Coordinates of C-alpha atoms in Angstrom, one line a residue:
X1 CA 0.0 0.0 0.0
X2 CA 2.9 2.3 0.7
X3 CA 4.2 1.9 -2.8
X4 CA 0.7 2.7 -4.2
X5 CA 0.5 6.0 -2.2
X6 CA 4.0 6.9 -3.4
X7 CA 2.9 6.2 -7.0
X8 CA -0.2 8.4 -6.7
X9 CA 1.8 11.2 -5.1
X10 CA 4.3 11.1 -8.0
X11 CA 1.4 11.1 -10.6
X12 CA -0.3 14.1 -8.9
X13 CA 2.7 16.3 -8.4
X14 CA 5.4 15.2 -10.8
X15 CA 6.7 17.0 -13.8
X16 CA 8.1 14.2 -15.9
X17 CA 7.8 10.5 -16.6
X18 CA 10.0 9.1 -13.9
X19 CA 10.3 6.0 -11.8
X20 CA 9.1 6.1 -8.3
X21 CA 9.9 2.6 -7.3
X22 CA 11.1 1.7 -3.9
X23 CA 12.6 -1.6 -5.2
X24 CA 9.9 -4.1 -6.0
X25 CA 8.0 -2.6 -8.9
X26 CA 8.5 0.0 -11.7
X27 CA 6.3 3.1 -11.3
X28 CA 6.6 6.2 -13.5
X29 CA 5.1 9.6 -13.9
X30 CA 4.5 12.2 -16.6
X31 CA 4.1 15.9 -17.2
X32 CA 0.8 15.2 -18.9
X33 CA -0.7 12.7 -16.4
X34 CA -3.0 14.2 -13.8
X35 CA -5.3 11.2 -13.5
X36 CA -7.1 9.7 -10.5
X37 CA -7.5 6.0 -9.8
X38 CA -10.4 5.6 -12.3
X39 CA -11.0 6.9 -15.8
X40 CA -11.3 10.7 -15.8
X41 CA -11.5 13.7 -18.1
X42 CA -9.6 16.8 -17.0
X43 CA -11.9 19.7 -16.2
X44 CA -9.2 22.0 -17.6
X45 CA -9.0 20.2 -20.9
X46 CA -12.1 18.2 -22.0
X47 CA -10.1 16.4 -24.6
X48 CA -7.7 14.8 -22.1
X49 CA -8.7 11.3 -20.9
X50 CA -6.7 9.1 -18.5
X51 CA -7.5 5.7 -17.0
X52 CA -5.6 3.6 -14.5
X53 CA -5.8 -0.2 -14.6
X54 CA -4.2 -2.9 -12.5
X55 CA -2.9 -5.7 -14.7
X56 CA 0.2 -7.7 -15.3
X57 CA 0.9 -7.3 -11.6
X58 CA 1.3 -3.5 -11.8
X59 CA -0.6 -0.3 -12.0
X60 CA -0.9 1.0 -15.6
X61 CA -2.0 4.3 -17.0
X62 CA -3.2 5.2 -20.5
X63 CA -3.7 8.8 -21.5
X64 CA -5.0 10.2 -24.8
X65 CA -5.8 13.7 -26.1
X66 CA -8.4 14.7 -28.7
X67 CA -12.0 14.3 -29.6
X68 CA -11.7 10.5 -29.7
X69 CA -9.7 10.3 -26.5
X70 CA -12.4 8.5 -24.5
X71 CA -12.9 5.9 -27.2
X72 CA -9.2 5.3 -27.5
X73 CA -8.6 5.0 -23.7
X74 CA -11.6 2.6 -23.3
X75 CA -10.3 0.4 -26.2
X76 CA -6.7 0.5 -24.7
X77 CA -8.0 -0.6 -21.3
X78 CA -9.9 -3.5 -22.9
X79 CA -6.8 -4.5 -24.8
X80 CA -4.7 -4.5 -21.6
X81 CA -7.2 -6.7 -19.9
X82 CA -7.4 -9.1 -22.9
X83 CA -3.7 -9.5 -23.2
X84 CA -3.3 -9.9 -19.4
X85 CA -5.8 -12.8 -19.4
X86 CA -4.0 -14.3 -22.4
X87 CA -0.4 -14.1 -21.3
X88 CA -0.5 -14.4 -17.5
X89 CA 1.6 -17.3 -16.1
X90 CA -0.3 -17.0 -12.7
X91 CA -3.8 -17.5 -14.2
X92 CA -4.2 -21.3 -14.7
X93 CA -6.8 -20.5 -17.4
X94 CA -4.5 -18.3 -19.5
X95 CA -3.2 -19.5 -22.8
X96 CA 0.4 -19.5 -21.5
X97 CA -0.5 -21.5 -18.4
X98 CA -2.3 -24.0 -20.5
X99 CA 0.7 -24.3 -22.8
X100 CA 3.0 -24.9 -19.9
X101 CA 0.6 -27.4 -18.3
X102 CA 0.1 -29.4 -21.5
X103 CA 3.7 -29.1 -22.8
X104 CA 2.5 -27.4 -26.0
X105 CA -0.5 -26.5 -28.1
X106 CA -1.9 -24.1 -30.7
X107 CA -1.2 -20.4 -30.1
X108 CA -3.4 -17.4 -30.7
X109 CA -2.1 -14.8 -33.1
X110 CA -0.8 -12.6 -30.3
X111 CA 1.1 -15.3 -28.5
X112 CA 2.4 -16.8 -31.7
X113 CA 3.8 -13.4 -32.6
X114 CA 5.4 -13.0 -29.2
X115 CA 7.0 -16.4 -29.3
X116 CA 8.4 -15.7 -32.8
X117 CA 9.9 -12.4 -31.6
X118 CA 11.2 -14.1 -28.4
X119 CA 12.9 -16.8 -30.5
X120 CA 14.5 -14.1 -32.7
X121 CA 15.8 -12.3 -29.6
X122 CA 17.1 -15.5 -28.2
X123 CA 19.2 -16.0 -31.3
X124 CA 20.3 -12.4 -31.7
X125 CA 21.4 -12.1 -28.1
X126 CA 23.2 -15.4 -27.9
X127 CA 20.7 -16.7 -25.3
X128 CA 20.6 -13.6 -23.0
X129 CA 16.9 -13.4 -23.7
X130 CA 15.3 -16.8 -22.9
X131 CA 11.6 -17.3 -22.3
X132 CA 12.2 -20.8 -20.9
X133 CA 13.7 -19.2 -17.8
X134 CA 10.3 -19.6 -16.0
X135 CA 11.2 -22.8 -13.9
X136 CA 14.3 -21.0 -12.5
X137 CA 12.2 -17.9 -11.7
X138 CA 9.8 -20.2 -9.8
X139 CA 12.7 -21.7 -7.9
X140 CA 13.8 -18.3 -6.7
X141 CA 10.2 -17.4 -5.7
X142 CA 10.0 -14.4 -8.1
X143 CA 6.8 -15.7 -9.6
X144 CA 5.0 -16.1 -6.2
X145 CA 6.8 -13.7 -3.8
X146 CA 7.9 -16.7 -1.6
X147 CA 11.5 -15.9 -2.0
X148 CA 14.2 -18.5 -1.4
X149 CA 17.8 -19.3 -2.5
X150 CA 17.7 -22.5 -4.5
X151 CA 20.5 -25.0 -4.1
X152 CA 23.1 -25.4 -6.8
X153 CA 21.9 -28.9 -7.4
X154 CA 18.4 -27.5 -8.1
X155 CA 19.6 -24.8 -10.4
X156 CA 21.8 -27.2 -12.4
X157 CA 18.8 -29.4 -12.9
X158 CA 16.6 -26.5 -14.0
X159 CA 19.3 -25.1 -16.3
X160 CA 18.8 -28.2 -18.4
X161 CA 15.3 -27.0 -19.1
X162 CA 16.4 -23.4 -19.8
X163 CA 17.1 -23.5 -23.5
X164 CA 14.8 -21.9 -26.1
X165 CA 16.5 -23.9 -28.8
X166 CA 14.5 -26.8 -27.4
X167 CA 11.3 -25.1 -28.3
X168 CA 9.6 -26.5 -31.4
X169 CA 7.6 -23.6 -32.9
X170 CA 5.8 -23.7 -36.2
X171 CA 5.0 -20.2 -37.4
X172 CA 2.7 -21.5 -40.2
X173 CA 0.5 -23.5 -37.9
X174 CA 1.1 -21.4 -34.8
X175 CA 1.9 -24.5 -32.8
X176 CA 4.4 -25.0 -30.0
X177 CA 5.9 -27.9 -28.1
X178 CA 8.9 -28.6 -25.9
X179 CA 11.7 -31.1 -26.4
X180 CA 12.0 -31.7 -22.7
X181 CA 9.4 -32.5 -20.1
X182 CA 9.1 -29.8 -17.5
X183 CA 10.0 -26.9 -19.8
X184 CA 7.8 -23.8 -19.3
X185 CA 7.8 -20.4 -20.9
X186 CA 7.1 -16.9 -19.6
X187 CA 6.5 -14.0 -22.0
X188 CA 6.7 -11.4 -19.1
X189 CA 10.0 -10.0 -20.4
X190 CA 8.4 -8.8 -23.6
X191 CA 4.6 -8.7 -22.9
X192 CA 4.4 -5.1 -21.5
X193 CA 6.3 -3.8 -24.5
X194 CA 4.0 -5.6 -26.9
X195 CA 1.0 -4.3 -25.0
X196 CA 2.2 -0.6 -25.3
X197 CA 2.8 -1.2 -29.0
X198 CA -0.7 -2.5 -29.4
X199 CA -2.1 0.6 -27.7
X200 CA -0.1 2.7 -30.1
X201 CA -2.0 0.9 -32.9
X202 CA -5.3 1.7 -31.2
X203 CA -4.4 5.3 -30.9
X204 CA -3.7 5.4 -34.6
X205 CA -6.9 3.7 -35.5
X206 CA -8.9 6.1 -33.3
X207 CA -7.2 9.2 -34.9
X208 CA -5.4 10.2 -31.7
X209 CA -2.4 12.5 -32.3
X210 CA -1.1 12.8 -28.8
X211 CA -1.0 10.2 -26.0
X212 CA 1.0 8.3 -23.4
X213 CA 1.1 4.8 -22.1
X214 CA 2.7 3.9 -18.8
X215 CA 2.6 0.2 -18.1
X216 CA 4.2 0.0 -14.7
X217 CA 7.4 1.7 -15.8
X218 CA 7.3 0.7 -19.5
X219 CA 6.6 4.1 -21.0
X220 CA 5.6 4.7 -24.6
X221 CA 4.8 8.2 -26.0
X222 CA 2.6 8.8 -29.0
X223 CA 3.2 11.8 -31.2
X224 CA 4.1 15.0 -29.4
X225 CA 2.5 16.9 -26.6
X226 CA -0.5 19.0 -27.6
X227 CA 1.6 22.1 -28.0
X228 CA 3.8 20.3 -30.5
X229 CA 6.8 20.0 -28.2
X230 CA 8.4 16.6 -27.4
X231 CA 7.6 14.6 -24.4
X232 CA 10.1 14.8 -21.6
X233 CA 10.8 11.4 -20.1
X234 CA 12.8 11.2 -16.8
X235 CA 15.0 8.1 -16.6
X236 CA 14.6 6.2 -13.3
X237 CA 17.6 6.2 -11.0
X238 CA 18.5 3.1 -9.0
X239 CA 18.7 5.3 -5.9
X240 CA 15.7 5.1 -3.5
X241 CA 15.5 8.9 -3.0
X242 CA 13.1 9.5 -6.0
X243 CA 15.9 11.0 -8.1
X244 CA 16.5 10.3 -11.8
X245 CA 19.5 9.9 -14.1
X246 CA 18.4 12.6 -16.6
X247 CA 15.6 13.7 -18.9
X248 CA 15.1 12.6 -22.4
X249 CA 13.1 14.6 -25.0
X250 CA 11.4 12.3 -27.4
X251 CA 8.3 11.4 -29.5
X252 CA 6.9 8.2 -30.9
X253 CA 9.2 6.1 -28.8
X254 CA 9.1 3.5 -26.1
X255 CA 11.4 4.2 -23.1
X256 CA 11.9 1.1 -21.0
X257 CA 14.3 0.7 -18.1
X258 CA 15.3 -2.5 -16.3
X259 CA 17.4 -2.8 -13.2
X260 CA 18.0 -5.1 -10.3
X261 CA 16.4 -2.5 -7.9
X262 CA 13.0 -3.2 -9.4
X263 CA 12.3 -6.5 -7.7
X264 CA 14.5 -8.2 -5.2
X265 CA 14.9 -9.7 -1.8
X266 CA 17.6 -9.7 0.9
X267 CA 18.9 -12.6 2.9
X268 CA 21.9 -12.9 5.2
X269 CA 23.1 -9.4 4.1
X270 CA 23.0 -10.3 0.4
X271 CA 20.6 -8.9 -2.2
X272 CA 19.1 -11.1 -5.0
X273 CA 17.3 -9.4 -7.9
X274 CA 14.9 -10.8 -10.4
X275 CA 16.9 -10.4 -13.6
X276 CA 18.3 -14.0 -14.0
X277 CA 21.2 -14.8 -16.2
X278 CA 20.0 -17.9 -18.2
X279 CA 23.5 -19.2 -18.5
X280 CA 24.0 -19.5 -14.7
X281 CA 20.5 -19.5 -13.1
X282 CA 21.7 -16.7 -10.7
X283 CA 20.8 -13.0 -10.7
X284 CA 22.9 -11.3 -13.5
X285 CA 26.1 -9.7 -12.2
X286 CA 27.8 -8.2 -15.3
X287 CA 28.6 -4.7 -14.0
X288 CA 25.4 -2.9 -14.9
X289 CA 22.7 -1.6 -12.5
X290 CA 20.4 0.1 -15.0
X291 CA 19.6 -0.3 -18.7
X292 CA 17.2 2.0 -20.6
X293 CA 16.2 1.2 -24.1
X294 CA 14.7 3.8 -26.5
X295 CA 13.0 2.5 -29.6
X296 CA 10.0 3.0 -31.9
X297 CA 9.4 -0.7 -31.3
X298 CA 8.0 -1.2 -27.8
X299 CA 8.2 -5.0 -28.0
X300 CA 11.9 -4.8 -28.9
X301 CA 12.7 -2.2 -26.2
X302 CA 11.2 -4.4 -23.5
X303 CA 13.1 -7.5 -24.6
X304 CA 16.4 -5.7 -24.9
X305 CA 16.2 -3.9 -21.6
X306 CA 16.5 -7.3 -19.9
X307 CA 18.9 -8.8 -22.5
X308 CA 21.5 -6.1 -22.4
X309 CA 21.4 -6.0 -18.6
X310 CA 22.3 -9.7 -18.7
X311 CA 25.0 -9.1 -21.3
X312 CA 26.9 -6.4 -19.4
X313 CA 28.3 -3.1 -20.8
X314 CA 30.8 -4.3 -23.3
X315 CA 28.5 -6.8 -25.0
X316 CA 25.7 -4.3 -24.8
X317 CA 27.8 -1.8 -26.7
X318 CA 28.8 -4.4 -29.2
X319 CA 25.1 -5.3 -29.8
X320 CA 24.1 -1.7 -30.1
X321 CA 26.8 -1.2 -32.8
X322 CA 25.2 -4.0 -34.8
X323 CA 21.7 -2.7 -34.3
X324 CA 22.0 1.1 -33.8
X325 CA 19.3 1.7 -36.4
X326 CA 16.8 -0.1 -34.2
X327 CA 17.4 1.4 -30.7
X328 CA 19.4 3.7 -28.5
X329 CA 20.3 3.1 -24.9
X330 CA 21.4 4.6 -21.5
X331 CA 23.6 2.4 -19.3
X332 CA 24.6 2.9 -15.7
X333 CA 27.4 0.8 -14.3
X334 CA 28.1 -0.4 -10.8
X335 CA 30.8 2.3 -10.7
X336 CA 28.0 4.9 -11.3
X337 CA 29.4 5.7 -14.8
X338 CA 26.6 6.9 -17.1
X339 CA 26.7 6.1 -20.8
X340 CA 24.4 7.4 -23.5
X341 CA 24.5 6.3 -27.2
X342 CA 25.1 9.1 -29.7
X343 CA 21.7 8.7 -31.4
X344 CA 20.0 10.4 -28.3
X345 CA 22.8 12.3 -26.7
X346 CA 21.6 15.7 -28.0
X347 CA 18.1 15.0 -26.5
X348 CA 19.3 13.9 -23.1
X349 CA 19.9 16.3 -20.2
X350 CA 21.4 15.3 -16.9
X351 CA 23.0 16.9 -13.9
X352 CA 25.4 13.9 -13.9
X353 CA 28.4 13.6 -16.2
X354 CA 27.9 11.1 -18.9
X355 CA 29.9 9.5 -21.7
X356 CA 28.6 9.3 -25.2
X357 CA 29.0 6.0 -26.9
X358 CA 29.7 6.6 -30.6
X359 CA 29.2 4.0 -33.3
X360 CA 32.3 1.9 -33.9
X361 CA 33.6 2.1 -30.3

């Protein structure tokens, strides 16, 4: 409840989109969001409509501007609820839960698309993004909140099930099965990004020219603000003092940050976060504490924010060099060195010193 009040305070009084997380969930804020807990229309601007929804284990806010704002927000809320029911691993009636229980099956178009994108990311990131990580997430208790440190014997056993190359996926028939019994998938590392991308589609279909989606920290902005200026997105800081790393001016982009401070537990003086390295079964420790991805493709941004965190700084830079036309990034290392890729450097403002990553480095 404390985190909920903190989130509402940030929404009511903040100036930017910025994280307000105390460590377990991502929560952000915007200079255009002045919503209450339920759908509302601003008395100052009858063309601004916002609605807050709890789905995918987080509070989400959709905001649209224009004469069709109410229609767009209502359709966006329905889409969030539909995708949540489809993709949730915790709902035994969801498509994903049924696939995991039965060891395969026929996929809906949404799930088939996400599995296809996940398999591509698995190949492109050399396994850093792996949707078969779910059994290991269960062992750590990150799926239930019943946190525990699994034994090495348990992890080694589960690592044999963590291998997306053992997924048999047929794009033409939208069918999936697993080579090994006990394998399970979780699309949580890509689902929110896909959801925000779908809402962008809804905004276009409704004729919206300006809007924002905040899916528990996964922010995607549509068009520009009503006055024609770019949205200002504050990048979450790992510190628990409500600060941020800087402010990015942007439009028509997803801005998604991942870090170990989002969800974690402590035991015997050690901290264990939820971003698991698929190669070890342990929380990733590759020198990064925060990764922000900026891309027109919300699905890609969501998947890469986790993948590059797992990779570490050097491999992340190498990956960006090969895909700089698809995304930009902001990295914060354990030494508190801030890096920003050249594609967004001129749009990023920070009170902190930062180094610009240029292509070819």
